[in-house]
PDB file of C-alpha atoms and ligand atoms in Angstrom:
ATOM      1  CA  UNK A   1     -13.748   9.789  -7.441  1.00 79.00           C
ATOM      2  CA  UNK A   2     -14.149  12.420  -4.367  1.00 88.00           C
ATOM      3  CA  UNK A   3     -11.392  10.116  -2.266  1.00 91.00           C
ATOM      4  CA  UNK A   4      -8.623  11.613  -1.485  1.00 92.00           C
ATOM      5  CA  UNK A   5      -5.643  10.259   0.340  1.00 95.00           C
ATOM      6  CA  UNK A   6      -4.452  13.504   1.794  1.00 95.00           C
ATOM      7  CA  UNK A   7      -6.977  13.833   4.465  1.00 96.00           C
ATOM      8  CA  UNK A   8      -6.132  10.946   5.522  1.00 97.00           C
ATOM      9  CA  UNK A   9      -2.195  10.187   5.420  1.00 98.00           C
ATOM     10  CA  UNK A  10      -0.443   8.853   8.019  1.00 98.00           C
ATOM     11  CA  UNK A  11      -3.450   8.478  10.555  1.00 98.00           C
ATOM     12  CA  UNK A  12      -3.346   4.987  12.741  1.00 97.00           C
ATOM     13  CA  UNK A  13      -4.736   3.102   9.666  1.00 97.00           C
ATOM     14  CA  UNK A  14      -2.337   4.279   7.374  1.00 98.00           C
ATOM     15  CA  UNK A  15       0.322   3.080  10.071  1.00 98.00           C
ATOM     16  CA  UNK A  16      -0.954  -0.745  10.578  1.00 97.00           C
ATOM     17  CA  UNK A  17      -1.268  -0.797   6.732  1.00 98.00           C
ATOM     18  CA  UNK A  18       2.411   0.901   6.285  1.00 98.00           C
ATOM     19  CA  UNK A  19       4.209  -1.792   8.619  1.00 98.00           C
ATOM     20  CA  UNK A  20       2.578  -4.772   7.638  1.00 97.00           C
ATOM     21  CA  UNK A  21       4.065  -3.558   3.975  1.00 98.00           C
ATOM     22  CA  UNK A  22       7.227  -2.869   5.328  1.00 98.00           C
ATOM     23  CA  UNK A  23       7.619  -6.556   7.033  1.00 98.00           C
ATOM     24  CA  UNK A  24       6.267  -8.238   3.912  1.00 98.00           C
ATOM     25  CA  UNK A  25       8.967  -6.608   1.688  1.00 98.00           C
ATOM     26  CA  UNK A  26      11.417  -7.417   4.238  1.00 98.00           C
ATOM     27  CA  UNK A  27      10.753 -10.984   3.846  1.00 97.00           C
ATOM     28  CA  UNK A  28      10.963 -10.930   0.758  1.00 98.00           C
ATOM     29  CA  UNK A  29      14.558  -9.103   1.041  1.00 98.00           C
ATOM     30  CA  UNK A  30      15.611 -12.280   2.701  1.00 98.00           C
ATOM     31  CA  UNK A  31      16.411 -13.589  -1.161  1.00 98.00           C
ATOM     32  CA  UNK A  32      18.744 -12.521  -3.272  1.00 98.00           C
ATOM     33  CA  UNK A  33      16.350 -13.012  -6.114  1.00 98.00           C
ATOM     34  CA  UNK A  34      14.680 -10.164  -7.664  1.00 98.00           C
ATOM     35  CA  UNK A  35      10.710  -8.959  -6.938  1.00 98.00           C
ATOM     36  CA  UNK A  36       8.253  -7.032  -7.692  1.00 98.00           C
ATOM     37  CA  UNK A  37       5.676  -4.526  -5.933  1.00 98.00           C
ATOM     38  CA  UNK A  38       2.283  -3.831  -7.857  1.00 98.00           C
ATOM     39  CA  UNK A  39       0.513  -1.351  -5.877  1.00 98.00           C
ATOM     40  CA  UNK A  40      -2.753  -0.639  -7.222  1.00 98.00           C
ATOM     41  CA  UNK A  41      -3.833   2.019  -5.398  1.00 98.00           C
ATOM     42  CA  UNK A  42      -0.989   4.198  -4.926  1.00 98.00           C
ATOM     43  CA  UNK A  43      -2.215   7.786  -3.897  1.00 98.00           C
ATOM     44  CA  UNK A  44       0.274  10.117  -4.723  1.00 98.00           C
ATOM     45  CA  UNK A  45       3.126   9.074  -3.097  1.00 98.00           C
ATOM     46  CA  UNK A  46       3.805  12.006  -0.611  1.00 98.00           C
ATOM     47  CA  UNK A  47       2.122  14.020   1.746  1.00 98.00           C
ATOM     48  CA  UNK A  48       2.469  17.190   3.335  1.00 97.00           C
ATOM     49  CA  UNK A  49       1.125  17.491   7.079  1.00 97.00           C
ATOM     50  CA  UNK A  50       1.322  20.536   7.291  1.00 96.00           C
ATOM     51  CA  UNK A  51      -0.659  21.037   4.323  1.00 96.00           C
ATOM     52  CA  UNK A  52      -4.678  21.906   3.915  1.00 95.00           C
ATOM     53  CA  UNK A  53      -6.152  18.883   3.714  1.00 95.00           C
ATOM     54  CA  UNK A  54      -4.013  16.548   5.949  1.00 95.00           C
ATOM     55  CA  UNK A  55      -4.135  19.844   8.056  1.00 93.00           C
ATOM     56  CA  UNK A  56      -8.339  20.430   8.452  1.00 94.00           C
ATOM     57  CA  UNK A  57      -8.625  16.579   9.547  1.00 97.00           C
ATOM     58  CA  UNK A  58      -5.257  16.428  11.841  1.00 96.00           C
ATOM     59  CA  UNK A  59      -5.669  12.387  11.436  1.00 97.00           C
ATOM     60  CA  UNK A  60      -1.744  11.782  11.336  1.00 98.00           C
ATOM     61  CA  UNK A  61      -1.408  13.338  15.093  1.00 97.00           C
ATOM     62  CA  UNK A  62      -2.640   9.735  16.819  1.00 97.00           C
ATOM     63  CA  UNK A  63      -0.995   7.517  14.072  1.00 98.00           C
ATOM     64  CA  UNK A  64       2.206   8.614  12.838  1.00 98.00           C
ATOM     65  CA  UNK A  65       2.765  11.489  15.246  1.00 97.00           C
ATOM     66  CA  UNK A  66       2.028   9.429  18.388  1.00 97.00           C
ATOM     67  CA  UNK A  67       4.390   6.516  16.884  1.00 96.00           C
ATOM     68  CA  UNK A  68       7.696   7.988  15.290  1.00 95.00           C
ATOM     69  CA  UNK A  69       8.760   8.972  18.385  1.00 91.00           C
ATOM     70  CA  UNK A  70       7.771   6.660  21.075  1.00 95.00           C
ATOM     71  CA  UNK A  71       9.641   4.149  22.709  1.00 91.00           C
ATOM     72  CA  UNK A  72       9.276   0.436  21.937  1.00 95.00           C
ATOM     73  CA  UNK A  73      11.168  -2.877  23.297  1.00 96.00           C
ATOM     74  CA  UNK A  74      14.511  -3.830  21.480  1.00 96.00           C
ATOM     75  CA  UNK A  75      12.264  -6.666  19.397  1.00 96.00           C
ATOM     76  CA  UNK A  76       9.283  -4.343  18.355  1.00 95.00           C
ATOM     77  CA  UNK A  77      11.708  -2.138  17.394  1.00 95.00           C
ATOM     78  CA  UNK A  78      13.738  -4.002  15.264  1.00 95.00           C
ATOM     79  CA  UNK A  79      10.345  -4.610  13.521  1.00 96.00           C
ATOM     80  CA  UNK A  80       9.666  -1.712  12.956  1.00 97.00           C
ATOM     81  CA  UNK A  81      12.945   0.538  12.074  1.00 97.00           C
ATOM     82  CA  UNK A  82      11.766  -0.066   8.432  1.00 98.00           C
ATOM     83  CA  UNK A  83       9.513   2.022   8.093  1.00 98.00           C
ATOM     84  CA  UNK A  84      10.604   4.628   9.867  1.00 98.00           C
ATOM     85  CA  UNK A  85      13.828   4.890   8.705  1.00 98.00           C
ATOM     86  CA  UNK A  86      11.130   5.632   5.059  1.00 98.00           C
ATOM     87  CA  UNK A  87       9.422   8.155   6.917  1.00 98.00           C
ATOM     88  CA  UNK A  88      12.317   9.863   8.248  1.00 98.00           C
ATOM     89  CA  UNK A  89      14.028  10.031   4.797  1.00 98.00           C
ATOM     90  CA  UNK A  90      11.128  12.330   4.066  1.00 98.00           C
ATOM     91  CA  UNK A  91      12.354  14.496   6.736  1.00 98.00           C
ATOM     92  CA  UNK A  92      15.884  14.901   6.466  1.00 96.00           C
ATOM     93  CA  UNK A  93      15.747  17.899   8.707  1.00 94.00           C
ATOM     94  CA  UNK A  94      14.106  15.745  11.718  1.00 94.00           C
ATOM     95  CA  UNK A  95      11.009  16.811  12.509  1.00 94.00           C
ATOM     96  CA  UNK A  96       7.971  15.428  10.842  1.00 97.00           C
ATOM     97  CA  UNK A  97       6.591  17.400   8.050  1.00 97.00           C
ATOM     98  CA  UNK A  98       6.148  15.010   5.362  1.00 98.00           C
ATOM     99  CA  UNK A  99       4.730  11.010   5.058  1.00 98.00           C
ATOM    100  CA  UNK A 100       5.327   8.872   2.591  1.00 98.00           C
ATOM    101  CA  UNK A 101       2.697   6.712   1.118  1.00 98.00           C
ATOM    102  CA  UNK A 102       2.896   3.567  -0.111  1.00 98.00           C
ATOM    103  CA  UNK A 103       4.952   3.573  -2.719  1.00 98.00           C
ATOM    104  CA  UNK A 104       7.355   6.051  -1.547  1.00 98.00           C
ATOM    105  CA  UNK A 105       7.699   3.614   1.208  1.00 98.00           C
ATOM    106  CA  UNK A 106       8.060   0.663  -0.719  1.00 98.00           C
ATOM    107  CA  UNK A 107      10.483   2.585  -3.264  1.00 98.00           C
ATOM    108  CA  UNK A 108      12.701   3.116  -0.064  1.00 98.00           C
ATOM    109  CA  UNK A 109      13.227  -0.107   1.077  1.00 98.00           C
ATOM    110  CA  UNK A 110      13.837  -1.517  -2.474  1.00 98.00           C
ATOM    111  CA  UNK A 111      17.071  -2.965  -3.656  1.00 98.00           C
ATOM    112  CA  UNK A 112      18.765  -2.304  -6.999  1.00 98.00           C
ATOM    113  CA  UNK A 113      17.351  -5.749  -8.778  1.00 98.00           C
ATOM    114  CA  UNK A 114      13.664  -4.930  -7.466  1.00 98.00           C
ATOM    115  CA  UNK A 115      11.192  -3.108  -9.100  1.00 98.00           C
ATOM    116  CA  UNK A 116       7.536  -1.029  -8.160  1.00 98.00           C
ATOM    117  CA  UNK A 117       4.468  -0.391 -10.506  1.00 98.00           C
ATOM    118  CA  UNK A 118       2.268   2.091  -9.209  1.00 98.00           C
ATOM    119  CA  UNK A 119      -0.989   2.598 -10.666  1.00 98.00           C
ATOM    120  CA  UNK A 120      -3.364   5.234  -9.658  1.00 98.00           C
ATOM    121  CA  UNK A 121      -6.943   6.382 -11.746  1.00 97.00           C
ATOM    122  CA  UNK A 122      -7.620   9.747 -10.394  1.00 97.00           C
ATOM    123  CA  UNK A 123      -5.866  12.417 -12.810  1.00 96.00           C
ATOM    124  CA  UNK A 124      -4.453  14.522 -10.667  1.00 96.00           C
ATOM    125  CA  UNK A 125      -3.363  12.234  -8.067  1.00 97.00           C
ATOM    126  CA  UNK A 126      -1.580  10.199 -10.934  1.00 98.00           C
ATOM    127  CA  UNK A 127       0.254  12.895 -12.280  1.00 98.00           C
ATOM    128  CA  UNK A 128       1.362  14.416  -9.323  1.00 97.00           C
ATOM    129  CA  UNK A 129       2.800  10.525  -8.613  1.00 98.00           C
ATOM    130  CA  UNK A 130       4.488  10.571 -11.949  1.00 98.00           C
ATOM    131  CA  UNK A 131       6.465  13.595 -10.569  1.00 98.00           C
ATOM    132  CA  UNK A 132       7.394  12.082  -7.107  1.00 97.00           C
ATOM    133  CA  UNK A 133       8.901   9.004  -9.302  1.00 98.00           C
ATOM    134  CA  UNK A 134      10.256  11.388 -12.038  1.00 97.00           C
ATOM    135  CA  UNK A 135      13.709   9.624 -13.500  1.00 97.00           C
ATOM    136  CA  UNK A 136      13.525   6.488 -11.602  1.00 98.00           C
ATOM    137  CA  UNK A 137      14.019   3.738 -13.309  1.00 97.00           C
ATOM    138  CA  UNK A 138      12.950   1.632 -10.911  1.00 98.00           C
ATOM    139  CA  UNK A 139       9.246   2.779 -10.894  1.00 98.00           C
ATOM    140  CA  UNK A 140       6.900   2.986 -13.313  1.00 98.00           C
ATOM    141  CA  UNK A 141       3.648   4.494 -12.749  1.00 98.00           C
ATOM    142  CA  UNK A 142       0.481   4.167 -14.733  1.00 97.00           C
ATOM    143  CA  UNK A 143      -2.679   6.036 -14.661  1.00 97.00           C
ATOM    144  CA  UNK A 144      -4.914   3.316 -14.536  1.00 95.00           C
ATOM    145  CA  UNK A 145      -7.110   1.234 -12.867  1.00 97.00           C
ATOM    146  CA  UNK A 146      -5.913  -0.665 -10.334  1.00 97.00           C
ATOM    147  CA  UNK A 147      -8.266  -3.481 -10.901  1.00 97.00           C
ATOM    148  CA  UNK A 148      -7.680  -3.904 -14.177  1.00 97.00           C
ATOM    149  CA  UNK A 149      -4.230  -4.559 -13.579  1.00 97.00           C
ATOM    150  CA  UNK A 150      -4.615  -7.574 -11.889  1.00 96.00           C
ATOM    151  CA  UNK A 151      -5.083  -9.117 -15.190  1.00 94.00           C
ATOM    152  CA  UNK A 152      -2.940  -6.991 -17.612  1.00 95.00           C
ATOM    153  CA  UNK A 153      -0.025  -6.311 -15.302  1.00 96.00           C
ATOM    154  CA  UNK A 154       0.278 -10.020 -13.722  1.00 97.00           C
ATOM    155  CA  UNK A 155       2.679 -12.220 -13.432  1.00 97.00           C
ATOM    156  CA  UNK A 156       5.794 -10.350 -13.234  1.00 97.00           C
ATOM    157  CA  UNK A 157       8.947 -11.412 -15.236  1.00 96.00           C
ATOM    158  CA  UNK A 158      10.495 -11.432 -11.723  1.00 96.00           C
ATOM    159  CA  UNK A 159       8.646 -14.490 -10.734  1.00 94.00           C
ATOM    160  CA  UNK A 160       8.639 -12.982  -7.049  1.00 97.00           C
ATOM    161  CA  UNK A 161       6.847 -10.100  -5.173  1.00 98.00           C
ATOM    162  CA  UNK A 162       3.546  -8.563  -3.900  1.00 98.00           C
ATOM    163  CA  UNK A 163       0.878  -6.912  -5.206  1.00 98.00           C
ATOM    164  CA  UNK A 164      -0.652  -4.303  -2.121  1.00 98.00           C
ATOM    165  CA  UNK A 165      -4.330  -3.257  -3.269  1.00 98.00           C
ATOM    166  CA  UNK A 166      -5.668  -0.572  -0.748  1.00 98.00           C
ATOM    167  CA  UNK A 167      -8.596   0.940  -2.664  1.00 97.00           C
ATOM    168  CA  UNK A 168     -10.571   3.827  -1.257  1.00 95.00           C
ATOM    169  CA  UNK A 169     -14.275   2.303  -0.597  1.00 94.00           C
ATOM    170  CA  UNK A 170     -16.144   4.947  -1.250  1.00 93.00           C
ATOM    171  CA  UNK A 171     -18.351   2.968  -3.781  1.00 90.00           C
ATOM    172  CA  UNK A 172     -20.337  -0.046  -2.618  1.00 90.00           C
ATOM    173  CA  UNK A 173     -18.864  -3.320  -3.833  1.00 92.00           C
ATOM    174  CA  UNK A 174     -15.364  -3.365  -2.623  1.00 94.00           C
ATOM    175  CA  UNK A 175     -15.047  -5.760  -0.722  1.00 95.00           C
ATOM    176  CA  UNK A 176     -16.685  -8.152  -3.937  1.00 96.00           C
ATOM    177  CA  UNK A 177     -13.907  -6.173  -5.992  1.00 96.00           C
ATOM    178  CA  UNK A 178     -11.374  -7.660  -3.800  1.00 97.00           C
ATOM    179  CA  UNK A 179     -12.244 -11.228  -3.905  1.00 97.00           C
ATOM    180  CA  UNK A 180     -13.015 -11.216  -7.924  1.00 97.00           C
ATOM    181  CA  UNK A 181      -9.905  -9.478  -8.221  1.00 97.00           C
ATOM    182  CA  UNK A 182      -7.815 -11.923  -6.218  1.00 97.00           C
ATOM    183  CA  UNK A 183      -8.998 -15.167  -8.070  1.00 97.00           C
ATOM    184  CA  UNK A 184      -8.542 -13.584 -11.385  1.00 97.00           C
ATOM    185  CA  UNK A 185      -4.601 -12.324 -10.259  1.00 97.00           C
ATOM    186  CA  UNK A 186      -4.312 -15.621  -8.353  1.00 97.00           C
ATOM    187  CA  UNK A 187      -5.004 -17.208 -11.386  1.00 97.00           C
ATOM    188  CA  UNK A 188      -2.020 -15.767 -13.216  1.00 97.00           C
ATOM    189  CA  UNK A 189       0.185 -15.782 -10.764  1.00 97.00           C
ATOM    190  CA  UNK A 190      -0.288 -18.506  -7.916  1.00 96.00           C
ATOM    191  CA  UNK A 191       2.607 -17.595  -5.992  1.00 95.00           C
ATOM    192  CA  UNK A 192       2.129 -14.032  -5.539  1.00 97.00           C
ATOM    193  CA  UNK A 193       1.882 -12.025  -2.173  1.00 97.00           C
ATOM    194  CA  UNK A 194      -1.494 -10.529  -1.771  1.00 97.00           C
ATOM    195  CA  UNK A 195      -2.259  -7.736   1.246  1.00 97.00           C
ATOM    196  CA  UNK A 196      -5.586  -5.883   0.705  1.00 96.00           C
ATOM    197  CA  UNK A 197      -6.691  -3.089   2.663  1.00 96.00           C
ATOM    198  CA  UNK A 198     -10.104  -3.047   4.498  1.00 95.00           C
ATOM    199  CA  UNK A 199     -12.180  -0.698   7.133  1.00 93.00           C
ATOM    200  CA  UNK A 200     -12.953  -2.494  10.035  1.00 91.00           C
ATOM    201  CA  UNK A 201     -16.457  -1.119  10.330  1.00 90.00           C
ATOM    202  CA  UNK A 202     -19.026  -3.782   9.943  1.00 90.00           C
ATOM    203  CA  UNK A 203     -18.292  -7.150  11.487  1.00 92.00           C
ATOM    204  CA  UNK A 204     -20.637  -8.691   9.722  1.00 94.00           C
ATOM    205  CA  UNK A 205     -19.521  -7.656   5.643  1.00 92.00           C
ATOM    206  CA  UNK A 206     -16.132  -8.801   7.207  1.00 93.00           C
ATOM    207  CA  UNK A 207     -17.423 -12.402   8.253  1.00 94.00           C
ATOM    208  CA  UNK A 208     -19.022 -12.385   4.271  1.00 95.00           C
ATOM    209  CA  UNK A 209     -15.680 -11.198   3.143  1.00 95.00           C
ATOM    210  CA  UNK A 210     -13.954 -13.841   5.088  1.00 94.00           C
ATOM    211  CA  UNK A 211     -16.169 -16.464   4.215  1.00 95.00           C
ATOM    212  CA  UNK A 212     -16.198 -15.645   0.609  1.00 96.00           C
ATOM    213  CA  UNK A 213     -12.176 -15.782   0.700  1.00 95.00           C
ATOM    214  CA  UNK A 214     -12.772 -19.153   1.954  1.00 94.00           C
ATOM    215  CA  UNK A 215     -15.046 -20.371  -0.943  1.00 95.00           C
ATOM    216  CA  UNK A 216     -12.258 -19.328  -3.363  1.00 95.00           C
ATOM    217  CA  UNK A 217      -9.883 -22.161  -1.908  1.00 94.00           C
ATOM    218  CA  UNK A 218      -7.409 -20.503  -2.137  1.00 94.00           C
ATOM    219  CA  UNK A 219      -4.808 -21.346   1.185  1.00 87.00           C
ATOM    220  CA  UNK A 220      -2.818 -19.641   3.645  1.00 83.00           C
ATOM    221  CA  UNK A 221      -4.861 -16.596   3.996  1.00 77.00           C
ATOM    222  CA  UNK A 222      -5.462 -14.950   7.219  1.00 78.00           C
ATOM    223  CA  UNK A 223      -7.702 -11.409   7.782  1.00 76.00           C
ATOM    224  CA  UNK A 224      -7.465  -9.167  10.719  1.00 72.00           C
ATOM    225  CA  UNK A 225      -9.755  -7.281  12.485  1.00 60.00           C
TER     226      UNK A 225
HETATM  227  C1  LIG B   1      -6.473   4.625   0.125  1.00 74.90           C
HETATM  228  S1  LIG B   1      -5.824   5.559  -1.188  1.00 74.90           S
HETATM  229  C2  LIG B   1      -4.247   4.860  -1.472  1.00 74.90           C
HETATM  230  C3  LIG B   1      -3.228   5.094  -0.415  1.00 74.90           C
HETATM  231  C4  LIG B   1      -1.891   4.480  -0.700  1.00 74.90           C
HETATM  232  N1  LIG B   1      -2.007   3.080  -1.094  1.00 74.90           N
HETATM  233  C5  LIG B   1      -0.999   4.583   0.510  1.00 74.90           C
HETATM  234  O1  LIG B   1      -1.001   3.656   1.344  1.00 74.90           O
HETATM  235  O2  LIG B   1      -0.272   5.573   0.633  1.00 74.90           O
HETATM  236  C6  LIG B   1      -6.712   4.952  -2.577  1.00 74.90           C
HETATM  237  C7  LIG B   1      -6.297   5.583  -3.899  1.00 74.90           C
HETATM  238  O3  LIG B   1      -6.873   4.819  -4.945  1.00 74.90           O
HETATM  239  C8  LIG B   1      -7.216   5.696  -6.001  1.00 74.90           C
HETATM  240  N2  LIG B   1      -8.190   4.947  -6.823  1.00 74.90           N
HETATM  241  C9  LIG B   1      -9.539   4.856  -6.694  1.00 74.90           C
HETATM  242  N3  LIG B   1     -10.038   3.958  -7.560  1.00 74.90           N
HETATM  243  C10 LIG B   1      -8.979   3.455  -8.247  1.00 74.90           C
HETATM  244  C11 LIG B   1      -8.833   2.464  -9.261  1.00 74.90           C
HETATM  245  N4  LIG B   1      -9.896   1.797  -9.740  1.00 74.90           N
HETATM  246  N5  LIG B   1      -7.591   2.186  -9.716  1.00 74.90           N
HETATM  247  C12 LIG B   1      -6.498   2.840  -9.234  1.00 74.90           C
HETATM  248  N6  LIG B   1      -6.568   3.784  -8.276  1.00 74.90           N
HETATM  249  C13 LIG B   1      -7.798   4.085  -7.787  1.00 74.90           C
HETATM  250  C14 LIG B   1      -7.716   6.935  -5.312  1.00 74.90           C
HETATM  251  O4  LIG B   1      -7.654   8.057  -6.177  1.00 74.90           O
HETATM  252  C15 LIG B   1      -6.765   7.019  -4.123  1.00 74.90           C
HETATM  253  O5  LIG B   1      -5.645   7.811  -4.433  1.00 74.90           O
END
């Protein structure tokens, strides 16, 4: 596991992912009804941009740092006030110094009845998540893997939710991972939210990946890229 999510935080990927996440839990705010985030990659939870390793790669300069501040129409930017209202609570001095990952972002926009599980396999990564959640009883993180999960941790009592699975792909076999592990949680848990995470490198694995989604049968999925 050489991945590691700090080289990487906040660049334009990061953002796409980050606001589709944001809009899904905000339709799921619409009910009154309790849900449930799985997130079964989580990183660590917060990053430091100023830091060594989001520093050496300078990735979050044309995603979050060429976003936060721009200006958008009144309707984009009802969209997206979400999410950076999360990314500014990182920053309570203005500025931007720190992003929040996923589950710091999904913590944020949380309501008291909701809960997040955050798993995470590497070691370190996990504990240092297990401090950024430390006391809150609204998240429980696991050091585990992620795809594991799909069968131990699914369905949630809260009936409701989303389970976000952004793993790393730096071992061959992902995007196979993805669809296994989407029939075995759809199994258990039919009316679940499902967002996976995916380079858009090679348009042909996507096309495979898209038509494999297909085969499952399972309906009203849509991919991007
Ligand atoms: C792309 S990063 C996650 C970023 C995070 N979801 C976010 O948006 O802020 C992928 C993470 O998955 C972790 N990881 C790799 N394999 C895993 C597995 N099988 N189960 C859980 N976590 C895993 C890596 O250590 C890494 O922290």
């Amino acid at each position: 596991m050489n991945y590691r999510h700090a080289f990487h935080a906040g660049n334009f990927a990061d953002v796409v992912k980050h606001l589709i996440l944001v809009r899904i839990i905000e339709y799921l705010k619409r009910k009154q009804a309790a849900f449930r985030v799985l997130d079964t990659h989580a990183g660590i939870g917060l990053y430091d941009l100023k830091g060594d390793e989001a520093g050496r790669t300078g990735e979050w300069v044309e995603g979050i740092g060429r976003v936060l501040d721009a200006g958008f129409s009144a309707p984009t930017a009802e969209l997206i006030v979400p999410y950076f209202e999360a990314v500014r609570a990182q920053n309570p001095d203005g500025g931007l110094r720190f992003y929040p990952g996923s589950p710091l972002i999904t913590r944020h926009l949380l309501r008291e009845q909701d809960r997040l599980f955050a798993l995470e396999l590497h070691p370190d990564d996990a504990e240092k998540l297990r401090e950024n959640f430390a006391g809150d009883i609204q998240t429980r993180v696991t050091h585990l893997d992620g795809w594991a999960a799909l069968g131990t941790h699914l369905p949630p009592k809260e009936k409701r939710g989303l389970v976000l699975i952004d793993p790393p792909f730096e071992q061959k076999g992902e995007f196979n991972r993805m669809v296994a592990g989407l029939v075995k949680a759809h199994q258990r848990w039919p009316g679940g939210i499902y967002a996976f995470w995916y380079p858009v490198k090679d348009p042909h694995e996507i096309a495979e990946f898209v038509d494999a989604l297909e085969r499952t049968g399972i309906r009203r999925s849509c991919a991007s890229n």
